[in-house]
């Protein structure tokens, strides 16, 4: 009963967020329309350009108009680019279609969950009711008696990926999919989202790897636009007072709104840029001092030879992919031996290594981190056109480039030949 109640509460939350994501952007566009009416019509045309007002200053009136619409054009371009990305490429991990569609299928697919095999994060998810969730039989998958859900090859085809303590990619029981590196389940929309930052009703959806750059640019231009409106309102307010005209309530409201949004968006811009330079998301920054990651790092064909002689098997656990089939029970011993040989030749062994608490394996240094989000050229930093370079996942090494933390780990475990050049990481302040 509690499970059903929780499921309904989760669905309600998603519905409320969807409604907010539709309403708040319209509200925001209404506010921009209002301040534009105040600045362009009331201040520029009626106050500065109208000779009967006694404050006629054509130069001021025209400059205010031109600058306002120029900044508004940049703001609108950024806002619509954000919407465009939200509707066309929102960073959601696509469902693989293996999620059960009927109750009987669900009963077949839902397996006993083995807490002892679970990574910490997944174990936490499993403590709640399992209504509508798909838990895996990790023990059977690991011993090769049961095939894992499709998609593991996308992880083990690379050289490094984020895994759980047993070396499996992270599983989302709600979406029934493996989570690509740096993916988190967003309970606000009920989906797994690549490099989830946060759910933002102001922009009508989830800020993720695909639109984080455009989100930063939108906040920058919104802060500039709001500050401009604030200055125009304050300037004309002073002129109005000097001429002993009565206080205009519309101007006062525009002044208050622009002050609030200038403060709010500039704060968001600074915070988001800081995260970009640290190569963190808002989610990853939570508890970042204590956060650790398990990484599966590919070894050569003979794992025991590629690990340092000082490293004992008890210190480093390994996992070999593909996990299934380990052997076939339906074929003859000769065929079985052939299959095993073929599997061995295609197999890839990974060391499972845990990072130290607080280490960010993707940290490449502030400037490289910044360029990874904002682009390589300065005009990419200002124009909301190209996607962030980190959206490109074509590398055969890893989904996202790893930094000196991983080099140091490889060196520590003897996975880099002696004499190789290794990027060094700065010591964290304790
Ligand atoms: Zn999910």
XYZ file of C-alpha atoms and ligand atoms in Angstrom:
431
model
C 0.000 0.000 0.000
C 2.849 2.329 0.945
C 4.538 1.431 -2.359
C 1.473 2.494 -4.344
C 1.219 5.727 -2.341
C 4.889 6.507 -3.051
C 4.430 5.727 -6.736
C 1.424 8.081 -6.907
C 3.351 10.787 -5.031
C 6.249 10.437 -7.507
C 3.840 10.717 -10.449
C 2.162 13.767 -8.881
C 5.564 15.401 -8.410
C 6.377 14.861 -12.081
C 2.981 16.276 -13.149
C 3.436 19.366 -10.931
C 6.947 19.908 -12.316
C 5.708 19.534 -15.897
C 2.975 22.107 -15.243
C 5.496 24.492 -13.582
C 7.902 23.991 -16.479
C 5.166 25.173 -18.863
C 3.783 28.025 -16.765
C 6.951 29.676 -15.395
C 8.635 30.376 -18.771
C 5.392 32.070 -19.937
C 5.420 34.103 -16.700
C 9.074 35.011 -17.315
C 8.350 36.100 -20.903
C 5.492 38.211 -19.480
C 7.944 39.958 -17.105
C 10.372 40.676 -19.959
C 7.439 42.034 -21.986
C 6.413 44.247 -19.059
C 9.873 45.794 -18.488
C 10.226 46.285 -22.250
C 6.938 48.217 -22.263
C 8.159 50.350 -19.315
C 11.609 51.063 -20.810
C 10.665 51.448 -24.481
C 7.225 53.029 -24.273
C 6.943 54.780 -20.892
C 10.541 55.880 -20.384
C 12.002 56.211 -23.875
C 9.020 57.381 -25.949
C 6.709 59.060 -23.416
C 9.349 60.526 -21.103
C 12.437 61.307 -23.211
C 11.113 61.590 -26.789
C 7.830 63.398 -26.043
C 8.507 67.195 -26.087
C 5.408 67.918 -23.977
C 6.993 66.150 -20.981
C 9.564 68.906 -20.414
C 12.287 66.260 -20.280
C 12.754 65.893 -24.024
C 16.178 64.423 -24.726
C 16.083 62.676 -28.074
C 19.634 61.327 -27.743
C 18.877 59.602 -24.432
C 15.535 58.285 -25.694
C 16.982 56.766 -28.869
C 20.073 55.315 -27.104
C 17.861 53.647 -24.504
C 15.656 52.151 -27.256
C 18.532 50.829 -29.372
C 20.476 49.321 -26.453
C 17.347 47.783 -24.985
C 16.339 45.946 -28.147
C 19.909 44.889 -28.846
C 20.254 43.275 -25.396
C 16.729 41.866 -25.670
C 17.646 40.221 -28.978
C 20.657 38.470 -27.360
C 18.544 37.404 -24.392
C 15.766 36.061 -26.647
C 18.289 34.187 -28.804
C 19.727 32.490 -25.710
C 16.340 31.677 -24.223
C 14.999 30.174 -27.433
C 18.195 28.167 -27.938
C 17.676 26.714 -24.461
C 14.087 25.773 -25.361
C 15.186 24.358 -28.673
C 17.699 22.044 -26.969
C 15.162 21.088 -24.290
C 12.703 19.962 -26.947
C 15.116 18.373 -29.380
C 18.024 16.966 -27.328
C 17.285 17.061 -23.616
C 20.013 14.680 -22.416
C 17.587 11.935 -21.296
C 19.006 8.420 -21.511
C 16.750 6.670 -24.048
C 14.723 3.712 -22.825
C 15.978 0.509 -24.372
C 12.532 -0.990 -24.652
C 13.314 -3.804 -22.227
C 11.179 -2.235 -19.525
C 8.279 -4.639 -18.948
C 5.048 -3.475 -20.530
C 2.699 -5.867 -18.741
C 2.377 -7.112 -15.203
C 3.213 -10.722 -16.128
C 6.343 -9.614 -17.948
C 7.204 -7.507 -14.934
C 6.984 -10.538 -12.692
C 9.274 -12.475 -15.004
C 11.791 -9.683 -15.314
C 11.895 -8.526 -11.719
C 14.562 -10.448 -9.936
C 15.567 -10.930 -6.361
C 17.837 -8.106 -5.440
C 21.137 -9.077 -3.851
C 22.171 -6.337 -1.499
C 25.591 -7.866 -0.946
C 26.376 -7.353 -4.641
C 25.013 -3.872 -4.860
C 26.979 -0.680 -5.194
C 26.350 1.811 -2.400
C 24.301 4.178 -4.552
C 22.073 1.406 -5.887
C 21.696 -0.127 -2.462
C 20.304 3.146 -1.247
C 17.775 3.161 -4.065
C 16.739 -0.378 -3.220
C 15.896 0.333 0.356
C 12.569 1.827 -0.713
C 9.596 -0.121 -2.030
C 10.232 -1.820 -5.365
C 6.865 -1.005 -6.928
C 7.355 -0.372 -10.639
C 11.112 -0.914 -10.413
C 13.279 -3.491 -12.121
C 15.939 -4.980 -9.882
C 18.581 -7.259 -11.298
C 19.966 -10.539 -10.061
C 23.524 -9.210 -9.914
C 24.950 -12.485 -8.551
C 23.727 -14.494 -11.579
C 24.896 -11.796 -13.995
C 28.335 -11.733 -12.389
C 28.793 -15.500 -12.386
C 27.739 -15.641 -16.040
C 24.670 -17.835 -15.605
C 22.243 -15.095 -16.606
C 22.705 -12.508 -19.377
C 22.824 -8.876 -18.308
C 20.274 -6.502 -19.866
C 21.471 -5.207 -23.244
C 23.911 -2.345 -23.352
C 26.947 -3.480 -21.337
C 29.036 -3.525 -24.545
C 28.717 0.281 -24.715
C 30.687 0.363 -21.460
C 33.277 -2.386 -21.887
C 34.036 -1.319 -25.467
C 35.766 1.695 -23.879
C 38.887 1.592 -21.720
C 37.470 3.265 -18.609
C 33.935 3.533 -17.283
C 32.204 4.259 -14.002
C 31.042 1.050 -12.345
C 29.792 -0.325 -9.060
C 31.969 -2.118 -6.521
C 31.669 -5.366 -8.541
C 32.594 -3.803 -11.895
C 29.109 -3.621 -13.424
C 27.859 -0.351 -14.934
C 25.428 1.469 -12.635
C 21.863 0.230 -13.049
C 18.768 2.439 -12.691
C 15.917 0.254 -11.413
C 13.337 2.977 -12.137
C 14.198 3.484 -15.810
C 15.523 -0.085 -16.258
C 18.664 1.055 -18.026
C 22.406 1.136 -17.422
C 23.517 4.635 -16.541
C 26.230 6.112 -18.785
C 29.068 7.829 -16.856
C 27.951 10.868 -14.845
C 24.266 10.071 -15.406
C 21.820 10.560 -12.553
C 18.175 9.714 -12.193
C 16.115 12.933 -11.994
C 13.071 12.339 -9.793
C 11.581 15.650 -11.013
C 10.993 14.199 -14.469
C 11.323 10.487 -13.661
C 14.157 9.871 -16.146
C 17.883 9.208 -16.179
C 19.661 12.305 -17.440
C 23.232 12.535 -18.747
C 25.349 14.839 -16.577
C 22.233 15.994 -14.754
C 22.719 19.402 -13.203
C 19.297 20.322 -11.860
C 15.641 20.683 -12.750
C 15.023 24.365 -13.544
C 11.399 25.518 -13.896
C 12.641 28.958 -15.094
C 13.880 27.393 -18.318
C 11.127 24.798 -18.470
C 13.065 21.586 -17.865
C 16.230 19.778 -16.904
C 19.675 21.356 -17.158
C 21.969 18.606 -18.405
C 25.105 18.103 -20.487
C 23.359 19.265 -23.674
C 22.208 22.647 -22.398
C 24.489 23.525 -19.471
C 26.527 25.833 -21.739
C 23.354 27.568 -23.005
C 22.099 27.835 -19.421
C 25.303 29.690 -18.411
C 25.001 32.001 -21.436
C 21.320 32.648 -20.741
C 22.106 33.632 -17.141
C 24.913 35.928 -18.308
C 22.697 37.748 -20.825
C 19.755 37.820 -18.424
C 22.029 39.425 -15.793
C 23.282 42.009 -18.327
C 19.729 42.763 -19.545
C 18.363 43.075 -15.987
C 21.246 45.319 -14.929
C 20.625 47.498 -17.974
C 16.909 47.856 -17.151
C 17.856 48.596 -13.538
C 20.240 51.385 -14.614
C 17.728 52.900 -17.077
C 14.963 52.858 -14.454
C 17.216 54.388 -11.777
C 18.529 57.055 -14.201
C 15.089 58.117 -15.440
C 13.763 57.932 -11.890
C 16.362 60.552 -10.876
C 15.445 62.716 -13.935
C 11.766 62.415 -13.061
C 12.445 63.513 -9.500
C 14.544 66.454 -10.693
C 11.592 67.654 -12.807
C 9.255 67.237 -9.795
C 7.020 64.813 -11.715
C 4.922 62.416 -9.654
C 6.414 58.965 -9.029
C 5.417 56.473 -11.720
C 4.342 53.178 -10.113
C 5.101 51.182 -13.285
C 8.707 52.369 -13.169
C 9.002 51.386 -9.511
C 7.743 47.851 -10.265
C 10.181 47.531 -13.218
C 13.013 48.752 -10.974
C 12.182 46.129 -8.313
C 11.851 43.296 -10.850
C 15.102 44.168 -12.621
C 16.985 44.412 -9.293
C 15.706 40.972 -8.256
C 16.505 39.274 -11.580
C 19.911 40.985 -11.895
C 20.896 39.630 -8.489
C 19.373 36.168 -9.096
C 20.734 35.537 -12.603
C 24.187 36.927 -11.833
C 24.359 34.580 -8.838
C 23.295 31.631 -11.044
C 25.853 32.643 -13.675
C 28.688 32.769 -11.117
C 27.692 29.472 -9.521
C 27.312 27.640 -12.856
C 30.609 29.001 -14.196
C 32.336 27.940 -10.980
C 30.935 24.406 -11.427
C 32.016 24.341 -15.085
C 35.574 25.314 -14.084
C 35.612 22.554 -11.470
C 34.088 20.053 -13.951
C 31.268 19.301 -11.545
C 27.491 19.327 -11.739
C 25.218 20.569 -8.970
C 24.475 16.898 -8.179
C 28.168 15.926 -8.087
C 29.002 18.951 -5.937
C 26.708 17.635 -3.194
C 28.893 15.883 -0.652
C 31.857 16.282 -3.022
C 34.412 16.089 -0.194
C 33.330 12.540 0.629
C 32.248 11.312 -2.799
C 34.145 8.383 -4.311
C 33.786 6.596 -7.660
C 34.511 3.040 -8.710
C 36.234 2.996 -12.082
C 36.675 -0.032 -14.333
C 40.048 0.473 -16.020
C 40.974 -1.855 -18.906
C 44.026 -4.064 -18.529
C 45.926 -5.863 -21.239
C 44.950 -9.482 -22.108
C 46.883 -10.901 -19.155
C 45.739 -8.892 -16.141
C 48.206 -10.501 -13.758
C 51.093 -9.252 -15.929
C 49.840 -5.736 -16.310
C 49.389 -5.038 -12.632
C 52.423 -4.123 -10.612
C 54.215 -7.007 -8.944
C 53.645 -5.275 -5.615
C 49.861 -5.362 -6.168
C 48.201 -8.450 -4.833
C 44.841 -9.741 -6.128
C 43.252 -8.981 -2.787
C 43.991 -5.300 -3.341
C 42.607 -5.070 -6.868
C 39.462 -6.798 -7.985
C 38.995 -7.425 -11.705
C 36.065 -8.198 -13.972
C 36.133 -9.719 -17.445
C 33.655 -8.785 -20.188
C 31.579 -10.006 -21.894
C 29.909 -11.519 -18.864
C 27.680 -13.946 -20.780
C 27.887 -16.714 -21.837
C 30.760 -18.036 -19.718
C 30.052 -21.466 -21.228
C 27.303 -23.075 -23.207
C 25.475 -26.086 -21.826
C 23.705 -26.912 -25.117
C 26.718 -27.494 -27.312
C 29.201 -30.332 -27.604
C 32.433 -30.209 -25.549
C 34.415 -29.392 -28.757
C 32.077 -26.545 -29.725
C 31.967 -25.421 -26.159
C 35.758 -25.252 -26.046
C 35.752 -23.329 -29.366
C 33.199 -20.852 -28.042
C 35.165 -20.404 -24.851
C 38.333 -19.766 -26.878
C 36.512 -17.224 -29.064
C 35.076 -15.492 -25.984
C 38.532 -15.421 -24.376
C 40.055 -13.824 -27.478
C 37.400 -11.080 -27.474
C 37.353 -10.623 -23.738
C 38.496 -7.525 -21.948
C 39.551 -7.436 -18.311
C 39.157 -4.377 -16.147
C 40.649 -3.512 -12.766
C 38.040 -2.079 -10.401
C 39.622 0.860 -8.630
C 38.043 3.275 -6.177
C 38.991 6.957 -6.150
C 39.911 8.672 -2.887
C 37.155 10.672 -1.152
C 36.826 14.114 -2.751
C 38.868 13.318 -5.878
C 37.189 14.376 -9.108
C 38.436 11.997 -11.836
C 37.196 14.331 -14.614
C 38.995 17.439 -13.345
C 41.337 18.582 -16.167
C 42.239 21.953 -14.610
C 40.051 25.109 -14.591
C 40.754 26.334 -18.146
C 40.392 22.920 -19.827
C 37.259 22.236 -17.774
C 35.808 25.590 -18.858
C 36.591 24.936 -22.547
C 35.056 21.476 -22.283
C 31.731 23.112 -21.435
C 31.883 26.455 -23.248
C 33.907 25.559 -26.342
C 37.450 26.114 -27.600
C 37.051 29.581 -29.116
C 36.051 32.807 -27.418
C 33.060 33.362 -29.686
C 31.751 29.937 -28.690
C 31.722 31.224 -25.125
C 29.242 33.991 -26.101
C 27.196 32.550 -28.968
C 24.592 29.904 -28.103
C 25.143 27.855 -31.243
C 27.514 24.899 -30.833
C 27.100 22.170 -28.238
C 29.712 21.743 -25.498
C 32.711 19.644 -26.627
C 31.961 17.238 -23.750
C 28.716 16.199 -25.519
C 30.881 14.323 -28.004
C 31.077 10.725 -26.743
C 32.832 9.175 -29.720
C 36.096 8.485 -27.863
C 36.940 4.803 -27.469
C 38.727 5.586 -24.202
C 35.915 6.981 -22.075
C 32.625 8.886 -22.237
C 34.264 11.989 -20.753
C 37.986 12.763 -20.693
C 39.599 11.726 -17.417
C 42.168 13.903 -15.670
C 45.341 13.470 -13.610
C 43.465 11.658 -10.813
C 43.077 8.622 -13.094
C 46.678 8.854 -14.291
C 47.813 8.809 -10.664
C 45.623 5.778 -9.919
C 47.000 3.923 -12.936
C 50.523 4.741 -11.829
C 49.801 3.693 -8.257
C 48.558 0.290 -9.445
C 51.379 -0.188 -11.938
C 49.160 0.187 -15.003
C 51.431 2.763 -16.648
C 54.855 1.540 -17.811
C 57.784 2.955 -15.837
C 59.191 6.126 -17.385
C 55.893 7.210 -19.030
C 54.885 10.823 -18.667
C 52.063 11.163 -16.146
C 49.966 14.258 -15.469
C 50.288 15.164 -11.832
C 47.391 16.270 -9.709
C 47.506 19.097 -7.267
C 47.210 18.150 -3.628
C 43.800 18.963 -2.235
C 43.701 21.239 0.745
C 42.564 19.308 3.752
Zn 16.601 6.467 -14.116
